Amino acid sequence: DRWRDWLANCHRLQGRIHSFGLMCGSAVAKPADIVVRKHLYKIYRYLNCIHALTLQSVSIELKEMQIENEFIDVLNLLTEEEVTRLARMDNKMRDALLCWLGIEAVSFLKHD
């Protein structure tokens, strides 16, 4: 029963991430606009980073990854500047990323 609850939570999270990505992707009026593409790529990176951080405590592969190294070089989800800012957040990194995601989504919608 515990396993099914955990799996259901994973599927809910994945569903929310997919829904948010789909809403952003379907809101694009000018897909060739480089600024729009940069916003979408940042949204993509943040969504995947939030997903990775959420599953890090239970995933064998993610558990060993350090945000200062693998999240930049292996996963290619964060820039060095973003990691420097996030490192100060300690156990609130995911919360900070959610805020950044919201800011980026609003900026994207205002531009497009």
mmCIF file of N, CA and C in Angstrom:
data_model
loop_
_atom_site.group_PDB
_atom_site.id
_atom_site.type_symbol
_atom_site.label_atom_id
_atom_site.label_comp_id
_atom_site.label_asym_id
_atom_site.label_seq_id
_atom_site.Cartn_x
_atom_site.Cartn_y
_atom_site.Cartn_z
ATOM 1 N N ASP A 1 0.825 -1.197 0.000
ATOM 2 C CA ASP A 1 0.000 0.000 0.000
ATOM 3 C C ASP A 1 0.870 1.262 0.000
ATOM 4 N N ARG A 2 1.937 1.243 0.776
ATOM 5 C CA ARG A 2 2.848 2.397 0.829
ATOM 6 C C ARG A 2 3.493 2.632 -0.545
ATOM 7 N N TRP A 3 3.880 1.531 -1.206
ATOM 8 C CA TRP A 3 4.495 1.614 -2.531
ATOM 9 C C TRP A 3 3.528 2.241 -3.531
ATOM 10 N N ARG A 4 2.268 1.825 -3.514
ATOM 11 C CA ARG A 4 1.281 2.386 -4.441
ATOM 12 C C ARG A 4 1.034 3.869 -4.169
ATOM 13 N N ASP A 5 1.006 4.247 -2.907
ATOM 14 C CA ASP A 5 0.850 5.666 -2.562
ATOM 15 C C ASP A 5 2.017 6.489 -3.101
ATOM 16 N N TRP A 6 3.220 5.966 -2.910
ATOM 17 C CA TRP A 6 4.413 6.669 -3.393
ATOM 18 C C TRP A 6 4.383 6.784 -4.909
ATOM 19 N N LEU A 7 4.030 5.709 -5.600
ATOM 20 C CA LEU A 7 3.962 5.702 -7.052
ATOM 21 C C LEU A 7 2.886 6.667 -7.549
ATOM 22 N N ALA A 8 1.763 6.692 -6.869
ATOM 23 C CA ALA A 8 0.685 7.622 -7.251
ATOM 24 C C ALA A 8 1.148 9.070 -7.094
ATOM 25 N N ASN A 9 1.894 9.356 -6.020
ATOM 26 C CA ASN A 9 2.433 10.707 -5.844
ATOM 27 C C ASN A 9 3.398 11.072 -6.961
ATOM 28 N N CYS A 10 4.243 10.124 -7.363
ATOM 29 C CA CYS A 10 5.180 10.352 -8.475
ATOM 30 C C CYS A 10 4.419 10.667 -9.758
ATOM 31 N N HIS A 11 3.370 9.905 -10.006
ATOM 32 C CA HIS A 11 2.581 10.135 -11.223
ATOM 33 C C HIS A 11 1.861 11.483 -11.173
ATOM 34 N N ARG A 12 1.381 11.873 -10.006
ATOM 35 C CA ARG A 12 0.732 13.185 -9.879
ATOM 36 C C ARG A 12 1.727 14.302 -10.168
ATOM 37 N N LEU A 13 2.916 14.201 -9.576
ATOM 38 C CA LEU A 13 3.939 15.214 -9.811
ATOM 39 C C LEU A 13 4.298 15.278 -11.290
ATOM 40 N N GLN A 14 4.540 14.128 -11.884
ATOM 41 C CA GLN A 14 4.889 14.081 -13.303
ATOM 42 C C GLN A 14 3.754 14.675 -14.146
ATOM 43 N N GLY A 15 2.521 14.380 -13.788
ATOM 44 C CA GLY A 15 1.376 14.927 -14.512
ATOM 45 C C GLY A 15 1.312 16.442 -14.423
ATOM 46 N N ARG A 16 1.577 16.992 -13.233
ATOM 47 C CA ARG A 16 1.559 18.445 -13.060
ATOM 48 C C ARG A 16 2.664 19.107 -13.885
ATOM 49 N N ILE A 17 3.837 18.470 -13.886
ATOM 50 C CA ILE A 17 4.960 19.003 -14.657
ATOM 51 C C ILE A 17 4.614 18.978 -16.148
ATOM 52 N N HIS A 18 4.055 17.875 -16.618
ATOM 53 C CA HIS A 18 3.666 17.776 -18.023
ATOM 54 C C HIS A 18 2.598 18.806 -18.369
ATOM 55 N N SER A 19 1.618 18.975 -17.497
ATOM 56 C CA SER A 19 0.548 19.945 -17.754
ATOM 57 C C SER A 19 1.092 21.357 -17.862
ATOM 58 N N PHE A 20 1.988 21.714 -16.946
ATOM 59 C CA PHE A 20 2.566 23.060 -16.967
ATOM 60 C C PHE A 20 3.376 23.270 -18.243
ATOM 61 N N GLY A 21 4.192 22.279 -18.599
ATOM 62 C CA GLY A 21 4.978 22.375 -19.829
ATOM 63 C C GLY A 21 4.094 22.477 -21.063
ATOM 64 N N LEU A 22 3.015 21.706 -21.081
ATOM 65 C CA LEU A 22 2.084 21.739 -22.206
ATOM 66 C C LEU A 22 1.388 23.091 -22.318
ATOM 67 N N MET A 23 0.989 23.658 -21.174
ATOM 68 C CA MET A 23 0.357 24.981 -21.204
ATOM 69 C C MET A 23 1.317 26.032 -21.753
ATOM 70 N N CYS A 24 2.560 26.009 -21.293
ATOM 71 C CA CYS A 24 3.545 26.981 -21.781
ATOM 72 C C CYS A 24 3.823 26.776 -23.266
ATOM 73 N N GLY A 25 4.024 25.527 -23.654
ATOM 74 C CA GLY A 25 4.320 25.236 -25.054
ATOM 75 C C GLY A 25 3.182 25.581 -25.992
ATOM 76 N N SER A 26 1.951 25.387 -25.532
ATOM 77 C CA SER A 26 0.812 25.675 -26.404
ATOM 78 C C SER A 26 0.443 27.156 -26.414
ATOM 79 N N ALA A 27 1.055 27.937 -25.539
ATOM 80 C CA ALA A 27 0.781 29.374 -25.496
ATOM 81 C C ALA A 27 1.677 30.169 -26.449
ATOM 82 N N VAL A 28 2.561 29.496 -27.144
ATOM 83 C CA VAL A 28 3.521 30.179 -28.014
ATOM 84 C C VAL A 28 2.842 30.664 -29.284
ATOM 85 N N ALA A 29 2.916 31.979 -29.503
ATOM 86 C CA ALA A 29 2.360 32.562 -30.721
ATOM 87 C C ALA A 29 3.443 32.747 -31.782
ATOM 88 N N LYS A 30 4.690 32.959 -31.335
ATOM 89 C CA LYS A 30 5.800 33.197 -32.272
ATOM 90 C C LYS A 30 6.935 32.218 -31.961
ATOM 91 N N PRO A 31 6.825 30.972 -32.415
ATOM 92 C CA PRO A 31 7.839 29.978 -32.055
ATOM 93 C C PRO A 31 9.237 30.271 -32.602
ATOM 94 N N ALA A 32 9.346 31.080 -33.633
ATOM 95 C CA ALA A 32 10.666 31.383 -34.199
ATOM 96 C C ALA A 32 11.381 32.500 -33.433
ATOM 97 N N ASP A 33 10.666 33.211 -32.577
ATOM 98 C CA ASP A 33 11.242 34.319 -31.807
ATOM 99 C C ASP A 33 12.271 33.768 -30.822
ATOM 100 N N ILE A 34 13.504 34.236 -30.916
ATOM 101 C CA ILE A 34 14.596 33.729 -30.079
ATOM 102 C C ILE A 34 14.351 33.999 -28.597
ATOM 103 N N VAL A 35 13.739 35.114 -28.263
ATOM 104 C CA VAL A 35 13.452 35.430 -26.855
ATOM 105 C C VAL A 35 12.442 34.431 -26.294
ATOM 106 N N VAL A 36 11.433 34.102 -27.077
ATOM 107 C CA VAL A 36 10.429 33.115 -26.663
ATOM 108 C C VAL A 36 11.097 31.760 -26.442
ATOM 109 N N ARG A 37 11.970 31.379 -27.358
ATOM 110 C CA ARG A 37 12.659 30.095 -27.252
ATOM 111 C C ARG A 37 13.544 30.043 -26.004
ATOM 112 N N LYS A 38 14.182 31.153 -25.662
ATOM 113 C CA LYS A 38 15.011 31.203 -24.450
ATOM 114 C C LYS A 38 14.154 31.058 -23.202
ATOM 115 N N HIS A 39 13.002 31.721 -23.188
ATOM 116 C CA HIS A 39 12.086 31.576 -22.048
ATOM 117 C C HIS A 39 11.637 30.119 -21.909
ATOM 118 N N LEU A 40 11.249 29.500 -23.011
ATOM 119 C CA LEU A 40 10.780 28.117 -22.970
ATOM 120 C C LEU A 40 11.873 27.164 -22.516
ATOM 121 N N TYR A 41 13.110 27.416 -22.952
ATOM 122 C CA TYR A 41 14.204 26.541 -22.535
ATOM 123 C C TYR A 41 14.472 26.677 -21.034
ATOM 124 N N LYS A 42 14.370 27.897 -20.526
ATOM 125 C CA LYS A 42 14.571 28.087 -19.086
ATOM 126 C C LYS A 42 13.442 27.413 -18.301
ATOM 127 N N ILE A 43 12.227 27.524 -18.780
ATOM 128 C CA ILE A 43 11.093 26.848 -18.140
ATOM 129 C C ILE A 43 11.312 25.345 -18.149
ATOM 130 N N TYR A 44 11.762 24.806 -19.267
ATOM 131 C CA TYR A 44 12.076 23.379 -19.384
ATOM 132 C C TYR A 44 13.139 22.967 -18.364
ATOM 133 N N ARG A 45 14.211 23.757 -18.254
ATOM 134 C CA ARG A 45 15.291 23.430 -17.316
ATOM 135 C C ARG A 45 14.788 23.446 -15.882
ATOM 136 N N TYR A 46 14.026 24.474 -15.535
ATOM 137 C CA TYR A 46 13.536 24.586 -14.164
ATOM 138 C C TYR A 46 12.574 23.455 -13.824
ATOM 139 N N LEU A 47 11.661 23.112 -14.736
ATOM 140 C CA LEU A 47 10.729 22.013 -14.485
ATOM 141 C C LEU A 47 11.477 20.705 -14.242
ATOM 142 N N ASN A 48 12.455 20.421 -15.074
ATOM 143 C CA ASN A 48 13.207 19.182 -14.918
ATOM 144 C C ASN A 48 14.078 19.195 -13.671
ATOM 145 N N CYS A 49 14.601 20.338 -13.312
ATOM 146 C CA CYS A 49 15.407 20.443 -12.093
ATOM 147 C C CYS A 49 14.526 20.233 -10.854
ATOM 148 N N ILE A 50 13.350 20.804 -10.843
ATOM 149 C CA ILE A 50 12.405 20.607 -9.741
ATOM 150 C C ILE A 50 12.064 19.123 -9.626
ATOM 151 N N HIS A 51 11.826 18.488 -10.753
ATOM 152 C CA HIS A 51 11.511 17.058 -10.767
ATOM 153 C C HIS A 51 12.683 16.253 -10.205
ATOM 154 N N ALA A 52 13.898 16.568 -10.653
ATOM 155 C CA ALA A 52 15.093 15.848 -10.186
ATOM 156 C C ALA A 52 15.310 16.056 -8.689
ATOM 157 N N LEU A 53 15.162 17.278 -8.203
ATOM 158 C CA LEU A 53 15.352 17.544 -6.775
ATOM 159 C C LEU A 53 14.297 16.825 -5.935
ATOM 160 N N THR A 54 13.083 16.745 -6.449
ATOM 161 C CA THR A 54 12.008 16.073 -5.723
ATOM 162 C C THR A 54 12.295 14.583 -5.572
ATOM 163 N N LEU A 55 12.834 13.984 -6.620
ATOM 164 C CA LEU A 55 13.082 12.547 -6.604
ATOM 165 C C LEU A 55 14.479 12.178 -6.102
ATOM 166 N N GLN A 56 15.305 13.170 -5.820
ATOM 167 C CA GLN A 56 16.694 12.908 -5.452
ATOM 168 C C GLN A 56 16.832 12.008 -4.226
ATOM 169 N N SER A 57 15.964 12.160 -3.264
ATOM 170 C CA SER A 57 16.098 11.366 -2.037
ATOM 171 C C SER A 57 15.708 9.908 -2.221
ATOM 172 N N VAL A 58 15.012 9.584 -3.316
ATOM 173 C CA VAL A 58 14.570 8.201 -3.512
ATOM 174 C C VAL A 58 15.142 7.547 -4.771
ATOM 175 N N SER A 59 15.839 8.296 -5.583
ATOM 176 C CA SER A 59 16.397 7.756 -6.820
ATOM 177 C C SER A 59 17.861 7.380 -6.620
ATOM 178 N N ILE A 60 18.210 6.180 -6.989
ATOM 179 C CA ILE A 60 19.591 5.720 -6.837
ATOM 180 C C ILE A 60 20.545 6.590 -7.644
ATOM 181 N N GLU A 61 20.194 6.895 -8.879
ATOM 182 C CA GLU A 61 21.071 7.711 -9.727
ATOM 183 C C GLU A 61 21.151 9.156 -9.262
ATOM 184 N N LEU A 62 20.012 9.745 -8.925
ATOM 185 C CA LEU A 62 19.996 11.160 -8.532
ATOM 186 C C LEU A 62 20.577 11.389 -7.141
ATOM 187 N N LYS A 63 20.472 10.393 -6.271
ATOM 188 C CA LYS A 63 20.917 10.524 -4.886
ATOM 189 C C LYS A 63 22.387 10.927 -4.791
ATOM 190 N N GLU A 64 23.204 10.401 -5.677
ATOM 191 C CA GLU A 64 24.642 10.666 -5.650
ATOM 192 C C GLU A 64 25.031 11.976 -6.337
ATOM 193 N N MET A 65 24.101 12.599 -7.050
ATOM 194 C CA MET A 65 24.428 13.802 -7.811
ATOM 195 C C MET A 65 24.452 15.034 -6.923
ATOM 196 N N GLN A 66 25.480 15.829 -7.107
ATOM 197 C CA GLN A 66 25.620 17.086 -6.382
ATOM 198 C C GLN A 66 25.148 18.227 -7.268
ATOM 199 N N ILE A 67 24.393 19.136 -6.685
ATOM 200 C CA ILE A 67 23.870 20.244 -7.476
ATOM 201 C C ILE A 67 25.002 21.092 -8.066
ATOM 202 N N GLU A 68 26.141 21.168 -7.347
ATOM 203 C CA GLU A 68 27.254 22.000 -7.809
ATOM 204 C C GLU A 68 27.965 21.406 -9.019
ATOM 205 N N ASN A 69 27.835 20.114 -9.257
ATOM 206 C CA ASN A 69 28.551 19.481 -10.363
ATOM 207 C C ASN A 69 27.612 18.893 -11.404
ATOM 208 N N GLU A 70 26.943 17.810 -11.047
ATOM 209 C CA GLU A 70 26.150 17.068 -12.021
ATOM 210 C C GLU A 70 24.945 17.836 -12.564
ATOM 211 N N PHE A 71 24.361 18.708 -11.764
ATOM 212 C CA PHE A 71 23.207 19.460 -12.258
ATOM 213 C C PHE A 71 23.630 20.478 -13.322
ATOM 214 N N ILE A 72 24.925 20.813 -13.344
ATOM 215 C CA ILE A 72 25.456 21.708 -14.380
ATOM 216 C C ILE A 72 26.006 20.885 -15.541
ATOM 217 N N ASP A 73 26.940 19.986 -15.240
ATOM 218 C CA ASP A 73 27.699 19.296 -16.290
ATOM 219 C C ASP A 73 27.027 18.052 -16.857
ATOM 220 N N VAL A 74 26.331 17.281 -16.035
ATOM 221 C CA VAL A 74 25.742 16.023 -16.498
ATOM 222 C C VAL A 74 24.296 16.236 -16.948
ATOM 223 N N LEU A 75 23.489 16.780 -16.073
ATOM 224 C CA LEU A 75 22.074 16.980 -16.399
ATOM 225 C C LEU A 75 21.847 18.222 -17.252
ATOM 226 N N ASN A 76 22.763 19.162 -17.198
ATOM 227 C CA ASN A 76 22.670 20.395 -17.988
ATOM 228 C C ASN A 76 21.383 21.170 -17.676
ATOM 229 N N LEU A 77 21.015 21.194 -16.399
ATOM 230 C CA LEU A 77 19.768 21.842 -15.997
ATOM 231 C C LEU A 77 19.969 23.220 -15.384
ATOM 232 N N LEU A 78 21.150 23.490 -14.869
ATOM 233 C CA LEU A 78 21.405 24.769 -14.203
ATOM 234 C C LEU A 78 22.697 25.387 -14.710
ATOM 235 N N THR A 79 22.741 26.711 -14.627
ATOM 236 C CA THR A 79 23.981 27.420 -14.937
ATOM 237 C C THR A 79 24.780 27.560 -13.645
ATOM 238 N N GLU A 80 26.039 27.911 -13.772
ATOM 239 C CA GLU A 80 26.866 28.110 -12.575
ATOM 240 C C GLU A 80 26.301 29.232 -11.706
ATOM 241 N N GLU A 81 25.822 30.289 -12.324
ATOM 242 C CA GLU A 81 25.229 31.404 -11.569
ATOM 243 C C GLU A 81 23.998 30.946 -10.794
ATOM 244 N N GLU A 82 23.153 30.138 -11.423
ATOM 245 C CA GLU A 82 21.955 29.640 -10.743
ATOM 246 C C GLU A 82 22.330 28.748 -9.566
ATOM 247 N N VAL A 83 23.333 27.908 -9.740
ATOM 248 C CA VAL A 83 23.777 27.031 -8.657
ATOM 249 C C VAL A 83 24.314 27.849 -7.495
ATOM 250 N N THR A 84 25.071 28.898 -7.794
ATOM 251 C CA THR A 84 25.606 29.770 -6.737
ATOM 252 C C THR A 84 24.462 30.374 -5.927
ATOM 253 N N ARG A 85 23.422 30.825 -6.612
ATOM 254 C CA ARG A 85 22.265 31.401 -5.915
ATOM 255 C C ARG A 85 21.498 30.340 -5.132
ATOM 256 N N LEU A 86 21.344 29.153 -5.718
ATOM 257 C CA LEU A 86 20.584 28.080 -5.060
ATOM 258 C C LEU A 86 21.315 27.482 -3.864
ATOM 259 N N ALA A 87 22.624 27.430 -3.939
ATOM 260 C CA ALA A 87 23.409 26.797 -2.868
ATOM 261 C C ALA A 87 23.131 27.433 -1.511
ATOM 262 N N ARG A 88 22.808 28.705 -1.499
ATOM 263 C CA ARG A 88 22.505 29.408 -0.250
ATOM 264 C C ARG A 88 21.139 29.032 0.320
ATOM 265 N N MET A 89 20.307 28.388 -0.497
ATOM 266 C CA MET A 89 18.936 28.059 -0.083
ATOM 267 C C MET A 89 18.854 26.788 0.768
ATOM 268 N N ASP A 90 19.914 25.994 0.761
ATOM 269 C CA ASP A 90 19.988 24.753 1.526
ATOM 270 C C ASP A 90 18.797 23.856 1.203
ATOM 271 N N ASN A 91 17.909 23.603 2.165
ATOM 272 C CA ASN A 91 16.798 22.675 1.923
ATOM 273 C C ASN A 91 15.581 23.354 1.278
ATOM 274 N N LYS A 92 15.735 24.578 0.832
ATOM 275 C CA LYS A 92 14.642 25.303 0.173
ATOM 276 C C LYS A 92 14.931 25.532 -1.313
ATOM 277 N N MET A 93 15.855 24.745 -1.873
ATOM 278 C CA MET A 93 16.218 24.913 -3.282
ATOM 279 C C MET A 93 15.022 24.719 -4.204
ATOM 280 N N ARG A 94 14.246 23.688 -3.936
ATOM 281 C CA ARG A 94 13.084 23.418 -4.779
ATOM 282 C C ARG A 94 12.075 24.563 -4.695
ATOM 283 N N ASP A 95 11.882 25.111 -3.503
ATOM 284 C CA ASP A 95 10.966 26.243 -3.341
ATOM 285 C C ASP A 95 11.451 27.452 -4.132
ATOM 286 N N ALA A 96 12.753 27.695 -4.087
ATOM 287 C CA ALA A 96 13.327 28.805 -4.851
ATOM 288 C C ALA A 96 13.126 28.576 -6.345
ATOM 289 N N LEU A 97 13.349 27.340 -6.799
ATOM 290 C CA LEU A 97 13.152 27.035 -8.216
ATOM 291 C C LEU A 97 11.698 27.217 -8.635
ATOM 292 N N LEU A 98 10.776 26.871 -7.758
ATOM 293 C CA LEU A 98 9.357 27.089 -8.069
ATOM 294 C C LEU A 98 9.068 28.577 -8.235
ATOM 295 N N CYS A 99 9.677 29.403 -7.392
ATOM 296 C CA CYS A 99 9.524 30.860 -7.528
ATOM 297 C C CYS A 99 10.122 31.343 -8.849
ATOM 298 N N TRP A 100 11.327 30.858 -9.152
ATOM 299 C CA TRP A 100 11.965 31.238 -10.414
ATOM 300 C C TRP A 100 11.126 30.802 -11.605
ATOM 301 N N LEU A 101 10.539 29.614 -11.516
ATOM 302 C CA LEU A 101 9.684 29.106 -12.585
ATOM 303 C C LEU A 101 8.486 30.029 -12.789
ATOM 304 N N GLY A 102 7.865 30.438 -11.698
ATOM 305 C CA GLY A 102 6.729 31.358 -11.797
ATOM 306 C C GLY A 102 7.114 32.681 -12.426
ATOM 307 N N ILE A 103 8.246 33.216 -12.009
ATOM 308 C CA ILE A 103 8.731 34.485 -12.569
ATOM 309 C C ILE A 103 9.002 34.327 -14.061
ATOM 310 N N GLU A 104 9.636 33.236 -14.431
ATOM 311 C CA GLU A 104 9.957 32.986 -15.840
ATOM 312 C C GLU A 104 8.695 32.807 -16.669
ATOM 313 N N ALA A 105 7.703 32.112 -16.139
ATOM 314 C CA ALA A 105 6.446 31.901 -16.862
ATOM 315 C C ALA A 105 5.716 33.222 -17.084
ATOM 316 N N VAL A 106 5.681 34.074 -16.076
ATOM 317 C CA VAL A 106 5.035 35.387 -16.221
ATOM 318 C C VAL A 106 5.784 36.225 -17.250
ATOM 319 N N SER A 107 7.099 36.217 -17.168
ATOM 320 C CA SER A 107 7.914 36.959 -18.130
ATOM 321 C C SER A 107 7.679 36.450 -19.548
ATOM 322 N N PHE A 108 7.596 35.133 -19.695
ATOM 323 C CA PHE A 108 7.327 34.521 -21.003
ATOM 324 C C PHE A 108 5.969 34.963 -21.537
ATOM 325 N N LEU A 109 4.952 34.910 -20.696
ATOM 326 C CA LEU A 109 3.603 35.275 -21.144
ATOM 327 C C LEU A 109 3.512 36.763 -21.490
ATOM 328 N N LYS A 110 4.230 37.592 -20.763
ATOM 329 C CA LYS A 110 4.218 39.030 -21.051
ATOM 330 C C LYS A 110 4.923 39.317 -22.385
ATOM 331 N N HIS A 111 5.998 38.569 -22.670
ATOM 332 C CA HIS A 111 6.738 38.808 -23.913
ATOM 333 C C HIS A 111 5.941 38.364 -25.113
ATOM 334 N N ASP A 112 5.390 37.167 -25.035
ATOM 335 C CA ASP A 112 4.707 36.589 -26.184
ATOM 336 C C ASP A 112 3.322 37.194 -26.305
#
